[in-house]
Structure formats: structure tokens, C-alpha cells
Short mmCIF file of C-alpha atoms in Angstrom, two decimals:
data_model
loop_
_atom_site.label_atom_id
_atom_site.label_comp_id
_atom_site.label_asym_id
_atom_site.label_seq_id
_atom_site.Cartn_x
_atom_site.Cartn_y
_atom_site.Cartn_z
CA MET A 1 108.24 174.18 82.75
CA ILE A 2 110.97 171.65 82.43
CA ARG A 3 110.35 168.76 80.21
CA GLY A 4 112.44 165.60 79.87
CA ASN A 5 112.56 162.46 77.93
CA VAL A 6 113.29 158.97 79.27
CA ARG A 7 114.72 156.41 76.96
CA VAL A 8 115.20 152.75 77.83
CA LYS A 9 118.51 151.78 76.46
CA ALA A 10 118.68 148.35 78.17
CA ASN A 11 115.48 146.29 78.62
CA ARG A 12 116.00 143.11 80.66
CA LEU A 13 112.41 142.35 81.13
CA PRO A 14 112.28 139.65 78.39
CA ALA A 15 115.32 138.00 79.93
CA ILE A 16 113.67 138.04 83.35
CA ALA A 17 110.47 136.64 82.03
CA GLY A 18 112.48 133.78 80.61
CA GLN A 19 114.23 133.21 83.92
CA LEU A 20 110.93 133.37 85.77
CA GLU A 21 109.26 130.46 83.83
CA ARG A 22 112.38 128.31 84.12
CA ARG A 23 112.72 129.04 87.81
CA VAL A 24 109.14 128.63 88.76
CA GLY A 25 109.02 125.51 86.53
CA ALA A 26 111.92 124.03 88.55
CA ALA A 27 110.00 124.77 91.77
CA VAL A 28 106.92 123.11 90.39
CA ASP A 29 108.96 120.05 89.32
CA GLU A 30 110.54 119.76 92.77
CA THR A 31 107.14 119.96 94.49
CA LEU A 32 105.45 117.43 92.35
CA GLU A 33 108.34 115.10 92.88
CA SER A 34 108.10 115.51 96.55
CA ILE A 35 104.41 115.03 96.56
CA ARG A 36 104.74 111.82 94.61
CA ASP A 37 107.54 110.53 96.81
CA GLY A 38 105.39 111.24 99.83
CA ALA A 39 102.40 109.50 98.36
CA VAL A 40 104.61 106.39 97.52
CA ASP A 41 105.84 106.41 101.23
CA ARG A 42 102.44 106.78 102.64
CA SER A 43 100.63 104.28 100.40
CA PRO A 44 99.53 101.14 102.26
CA ARG A 45 101.33 98.07 100.87
CA ARG A 46 100.04 94.66 100.08
CA THR A 47 101.22 93.97 96.60
CA GLY A 48 102.92 97.48 96.16
CA TYR A 49 100.88 98.14 93.04
CA LEU A 50 99.16 101.23 94.51
CA ALA A 51 102.43 102.63 95.90
CA GLY A 52 104.11 102.16 92.49
CA SER A 53 101.19 103.72 90.62
CA TRP A 54 101.71 107.42 91.60
CA ASP A 55 103.06 109.40 88.61
CA ILE A 56 103.37 112.98 87.52
CA HIS A 57 101.93 114.74 84.44
CA LYS A 58 103.13 118.22 83.48
CA ASP A 59 100.47 120.35 81.68
CA ARG A 60 103.09 122.97 80.94
CA SER A 61 106.40 124.05 82.38
CA THR A 62 104.76 125.79 85.42
CA ALA A 63 101.80 123.47 86.04
CA GLY A 64 101.29 119.74 86.62
CA ALA A 65 99.51 117.16 88.57
CA MET A 66 100.14 113.87 90.45
CA TYR A 67 97.78 110.98 89.59
CA SER A 68 97.40 107.25 90.09
CA ALA A 69 96.04 104.84 87.44
CA ALA A 70 95.28 102.31 90.00
CA VAL A 71 91.50 101.88 90.28
CA GLN A 72 91.66 101.44 93.98
CA ALA A 73 93.44 104.64 94.57
CA GLY A 74 90.36 106.81 95.12
CA LEU A 75 88.72 104.12 97.46
CA VAL A 76 91.87 103.80 99.52
CA GLU A 77 92.37 107.65 99.66
CA TYR A 78 88.82 108.39 100.79
CA GLY A 79 87.67 105.16 102.29
CA THR A 80 84.54 103.18 101.73
CA VAL A 81 81.54 102.31 103.85
CA LYS A 82 83.44 99.31 105.22
CA MET A 83 87.02 100.60 105.19
CA PRO A 84 88.46 103.76 106.70
CA ALA A 85 90.41 106.10 104.49
CA ARG A 86 94.18 105.56 104.38
CA PRO A 87 95.13 108.71 102.61
CA ALA A 88 98.45 109.07 100.84
CA ALA A 89 98.02 111.77 98.21
CA THR A 90 96.32 114.38 100.43
CA PRO A 91 98.82 114.33 103.42
CA ALA A 92 101.71 114.37 100.89
CA ALA A 93 100.33 117.42 99.08
CA GLU A 94 99.44 119.15 102.40
CA VAL A 95 103.01 118.78 103.67
CA GLU A 96 104.29 120.43 100.57
CA ARG A 97 102.16 123.58 100.76
CA HIS A 98 104.47 125.72 102.78
CA ARG A 99 107.51 124.24 101.00
CA PHE A 100 106.16 125.22 97.69
CA THR A 101 105.66 128.75 98.89
CA ARG A 102 109.20 128.93 99.97
CA ARG A 103 110.53 127.47 96.63
CA ILE A 104 108.65 130.17 94.73
CA VAL A 105 109.98 132.94 96.88
CA LYS A 106 113.43 131.62 96.46
CA ALA A 107 112.96 131.40 92.68
CA LEU A 108 111.61 135.01 92.52
CA ARG A 109 114.60 136.31 94.77
CA GLY A 110 117.01 134.72 92.36
CA LEU A 111 115.91 136.77 89.32
CA ARG A 112 118.63 138.90 87.85
CA MET B 1 93.31 117.59 122.93
CA SER B 2 94.35 117.19 119.39
CA GLU B 3 92.93 119.63 116.73
CA ILE B 4 91.75 116.51 114.85
CA VAL B 5 89.70 115.39 117.76
CA VAL B 6 88.24 118.91 118.13
CA GLY B 7 87.37 118.87 114.34
CA ASN B 8 85.90 115.47 114.60
CA ARG B 9 83.78 116.49 117.55
CA TRP B 10 82.52 119.59 115.80
CA LEU B 11 81.56 117.66 112.67
CA TYR B 12 79.77 114.98 114.76
CA ASP B 13 77.95 117.54 116.86
CA THR B 14 76.98 119.63 113.80
CA LEU B 15 75.83 116.73 111.64
CA ALA B 16 74.26 114.37 114.10
CA GLY B 17 72.55 117.19 115.87
CA ASP B 18 70.62 118.29 112.87
CA ALA B 19 67.08 116.88 112.81
CA THR B 20 66.60 117.37 109.18
CA LEU B 21 69.78 115.37 108.35
CA ALA B 22 68.82 112.70 110.84
CA GLY B 23 65.52 112.21 108.87
CA GLN B 24 67.37 112.08 105.56
CA ALA B 25 70.14 109.82 106.80
CA PRO B 26 68.67 107.25 109.15
CA GLY B 27 71.98 105.30 109.29
CA GLY B 28 73.33 108.04 111.39
CA VAL B 29 76.72 109.92 111.39
CA HIS B 30 80.03 108.13 111.90
CA GLU B 31 83.70 108.84 111.94
CA GLY B 32 85.84 106.52 109.74
CA GLU B 33 83.60 103.57 109.00
CA ALA B 34 80.01 102.60 109.58
CA PRO B 35 79.08 99.89 112.08
CA SER B 36 77.90 96.62 110.38
CA GLY B 37 74.21 96.55 109.98
CA SER B 38 73.74 100.30 109.57
CA ALA B 39 70.67 101.57 107.68
CA TYR B 40 71.20 103.69 104.58
CA PRO B 41 71.73 106.42 103.68
CA LEU B 42 74.30 107.25 106.28
CA VAL B 43 77.03 109.88 106.75
CA LEU B 44 80.76 109.30 107.08
CA PHE B 45 83.49 111.73 107.82
CA GLN B 46 87.20 111.32 108.35
CA TRP B 47 90.32 113.62 108.63
CA ILE B 48 92.61 112.80 105.68
CA GLY B 49 95.42 115.33 106.00
CA GLY B 50 96.43 118.93 106.78
CA PHE B 51 99.05 121.34 107.93
CA ASP B 52 99.71 123.67 110.85
CA SER B 53 99.89 127.43 110.52
CA ALA B 54 102.25 129.20 112.83
CA VAL B 55 103.92 132.51 113.31
CA LEU B 56 107.31 133.50 114.74
CA ASN B 57 108.60 131.29 117.54
CA ALA B 58 106.51 128.45 116.14
CA ILE B 59 103.40 129.81 117.96
CA ARG B 60 100.61 127.72 116.36
CA ILE B 61 97.69 129.65 115.04
CA TRP B 62 95.53 126.71 113.92
CA HIS B 63 95.63 123.41 112.14
CA SER B 64 94.18 123.67 108.66
CA GLY B 65 92.78 120.17 107.99
CA VAL B 66 90.96 118.37 105.28
CA TRP B 67 88.09 116.22 106.05
CA ILE B 68 86.15 113.91 103.65
CA VAL B 69 82.45 114.16 104.47
CA LYS B 70 80.12 111.94 102.49
CA ALA B 71 76.62 110.65 102.32
CA ILE B 72 76.60 106.86 101.40
CA GLY B 73 73.58 105.12 99.92
CA VAL B 74 72.73 101.78 98.42
CA GLY B 75 71.55 101.46 94.89
CA PRO B 76 72.43 102.72 91.36
CA SER B 77 71.31 106.32 91.47
CA LEU B 78 72.90 109.42 93.11
CA ALA B 79 69.51 111.15 93.14
CA SER B 80 68.47 109.85 96.48
CA LEU B 81 71.69 111.12 97.96
CA SER B 82 71.65 114.62 96.58
CA ASP B 83 69.35 116.00 99.24
CA VAL B 84 71.64 114.50 101.97
CA ALA B 85 74.85 115.85 100.42
CA ALA B 86 73.13 119.32 100.01
CA ARG B 87 72.16 119.31 103.61
CA ILE B 88 75.64 118.43 104.74
CA ASP B 89 76.93 121.32 102.68
CA LEU B 90 74.37 123.67 104.12
CA LEU B 91 75.38 122.78 107.66
CA LEU B 92 79.26 122.80 107.01
CA HIS B 93 80.28 125.28 104.21
CA ARG B 94 81.18 128.60 105.75
CA ALA B 95 80.27 127.48 109.21
CA SER B 96 82.13 127.85 112.46
CA GLY B 97 81.68 126.65 116.09
CA ALA B 98 83.06 126.11 119.48
CA PRO B 99 83.00 122.51 120.28
CA SER B 100 84.37 121.47 123.59
CA GLY B 101 88.17 121.53 123.68
CA GLY B 102 88.68 124.12 120.89
CA VAL B 103 87.40 126.45 118.13
CA VAL B 104 86.44 125.78 114.58
CA HIS B 105 87.30 129.03 112.86
CA THR B 106 86.13 128.28 109.33
CA ALA B 107 84.90 125.34 107.24
CA THR B 108 84.71 125.56 103.56
CA ARG B 109 84.14 122.87 100.91
CA GLU B 110 87.27 122.66 98.62
CA ALA B 111 85.93 120.11 96.11
CA PRO B 112 82.87 117.93 95.73
CA HIS B 113 83.23 114.09 96.21
CA ARG B 114 81.51 111.39 94.16
CA SER B 115 82.28 107.67 94.21
CA ALA B 116 80.60 104.40 93.44
CA TYR B 117 81.66 100.80 94.02
CA THR B 118 80.38 97.31 94.44
CA ASP B 119 81.19 95.30 97.58
CA ALA B 120 79.70 91.78 98.13
CA GLY B 121 77.30 92.31 95.36
CA VAL B 122 75.93 95.48 96.85
CA ARG B 123 76.27 98.76 94.87
CA TYR B 124 77.23 101.78 97.06
CA VAL B 125 77.21 105.40 95.91
CA GLU B 126 78.81 108.34 97.71
CA LEU B 127 78.21 112.03 97.46
CA GLY B 128 79.76 114.65 99.55
CA GLY B 129 82.82 116.81 99.56
CA ARG B 130 86.37 117.59 100.80
CA TYR B 131 86.17 120.31 103.58
CA ARG B 132 89.01 122.55 104.67
CA ILE B 133 88.45 123.13 108.39
CA GLN B 134 90.64 125.52 110.34
CA VAL B 135 90.68 124.51 113.99
CA SER B 136 92.48 125.39 117.13
CA ARG B 137 92.67 124.03 120.65
CA SER B 138 91.28 126.14 123.55
#
């Protein structure tokens, strides 16, 4: 029987883990900003208040959300009984689905 | 025919063709907005976004769209609408179909929807969901 020992002399896993969070965080940031910009562009404008109300909240480095503090945002997004929906956030987020995947793939491929 | 039109047609056929829902929602099923003078509760649906899935050479597989589907009633309580919303979900969630002009491959509820607002002194309440519907043209 032949027996051997394997000893790890260089462990780069902690460094890669650090890169991973930073790179994925950058992809999340870019995606959130694109969704917000898309929602601003798509928002119906009368006073401009709704379009200017879209903002981003980061829960942690790799997670976040876009929101609007405007009380009419939900009514405009989903419509009412007398007003068809004029969605801004949903189409903006849908457009970014594939782009977000590509950003994550690019972030992972860049790990060294 | 647009995938959105195919999705709209499937939703209308599925919802308006159900006798139970017709009894629960005498105001009928409408796309976008309800005609003035409608009875309540009623059902509204509308496409609100989506993306196309394609393979190499941009061959389109289907459109993955999001539709808001909701029961709307008049009054302060959601209780009267819960049966209508439950019926809508029973008809749509995990359903599929072949409306004229295309195919609905899957429909799933992604999130529930609830809203309430006052218009011209009347309190409206909404209950329903956001449905992801994967649809292709024939």
C-alpha cells in the first residue's frame, strides 16, 4: 500500500471569498441603478414627483431593493378600477433579468 | 399575433369562461380598466412587463410576461373578495392552455396583490396576484 500526505501550503480561498462579495456587490449595484434609471425613464410625468421618487436601498453588500416613497406609485404601477396600469418598476426590472445574470457570470469569471 | 395578445386572450377565456367566478364577480372580467357602471366585484387583468427567452440565433422560445390579475370590490373589507381571489388563483396558478394564436405553457403566481384606495368618495379594495405567464405564438 502506498500512502501519501497532502499539505496545503497556499490557501487562496479566503482571498477569493473576499473578491466574490466585492464583485457580486458591484453587479448588484449596477443592476439596481439600471432598474432605478429604467423606472425613472418609464414613469408617467405630470409633476415629475413619481419619476423622481425612485430610490435604492442596500440591505447588505450583495442585496438591495428599489422603492418609491410616492403614495401613488402602487396605484400607477398596477392600475385602479378607473385607470389602466402604467407600470415603470416591473418592466425596468424585467429588462435587467438577463443582464444581471451576465454580470454575475462576468464577476465569477474574473475571480483569481 | 403578439404574445401579449395571446396571454390576454387566455386569461379572458379562462376567467370569463368559469361559471363559479361569473357568479362571484357579477361585474365581469376586463382587460385594463372596467367600463363605467360596472357591478362589483369585478375582475381586471393587465400585462405589466416581461422578457423574451431565446436560444442561439435569437430563436425565440417564449415570452415570460407578468400580468396583474385582481378582484376589485367596493367597501371597507377584503373578506368579500377573498373567495373571488381564491377562485382566480385556482384557475390560473399552475395552469396552461392553448388559446387561438398561441400556447400558454405555464402560469404561476409570483406574489399576492392587495390594494385599497378611495375615488370620488367610494372605497375600493383589490385582492389578487402578479402572475408569471410563459406564452408563445403558434
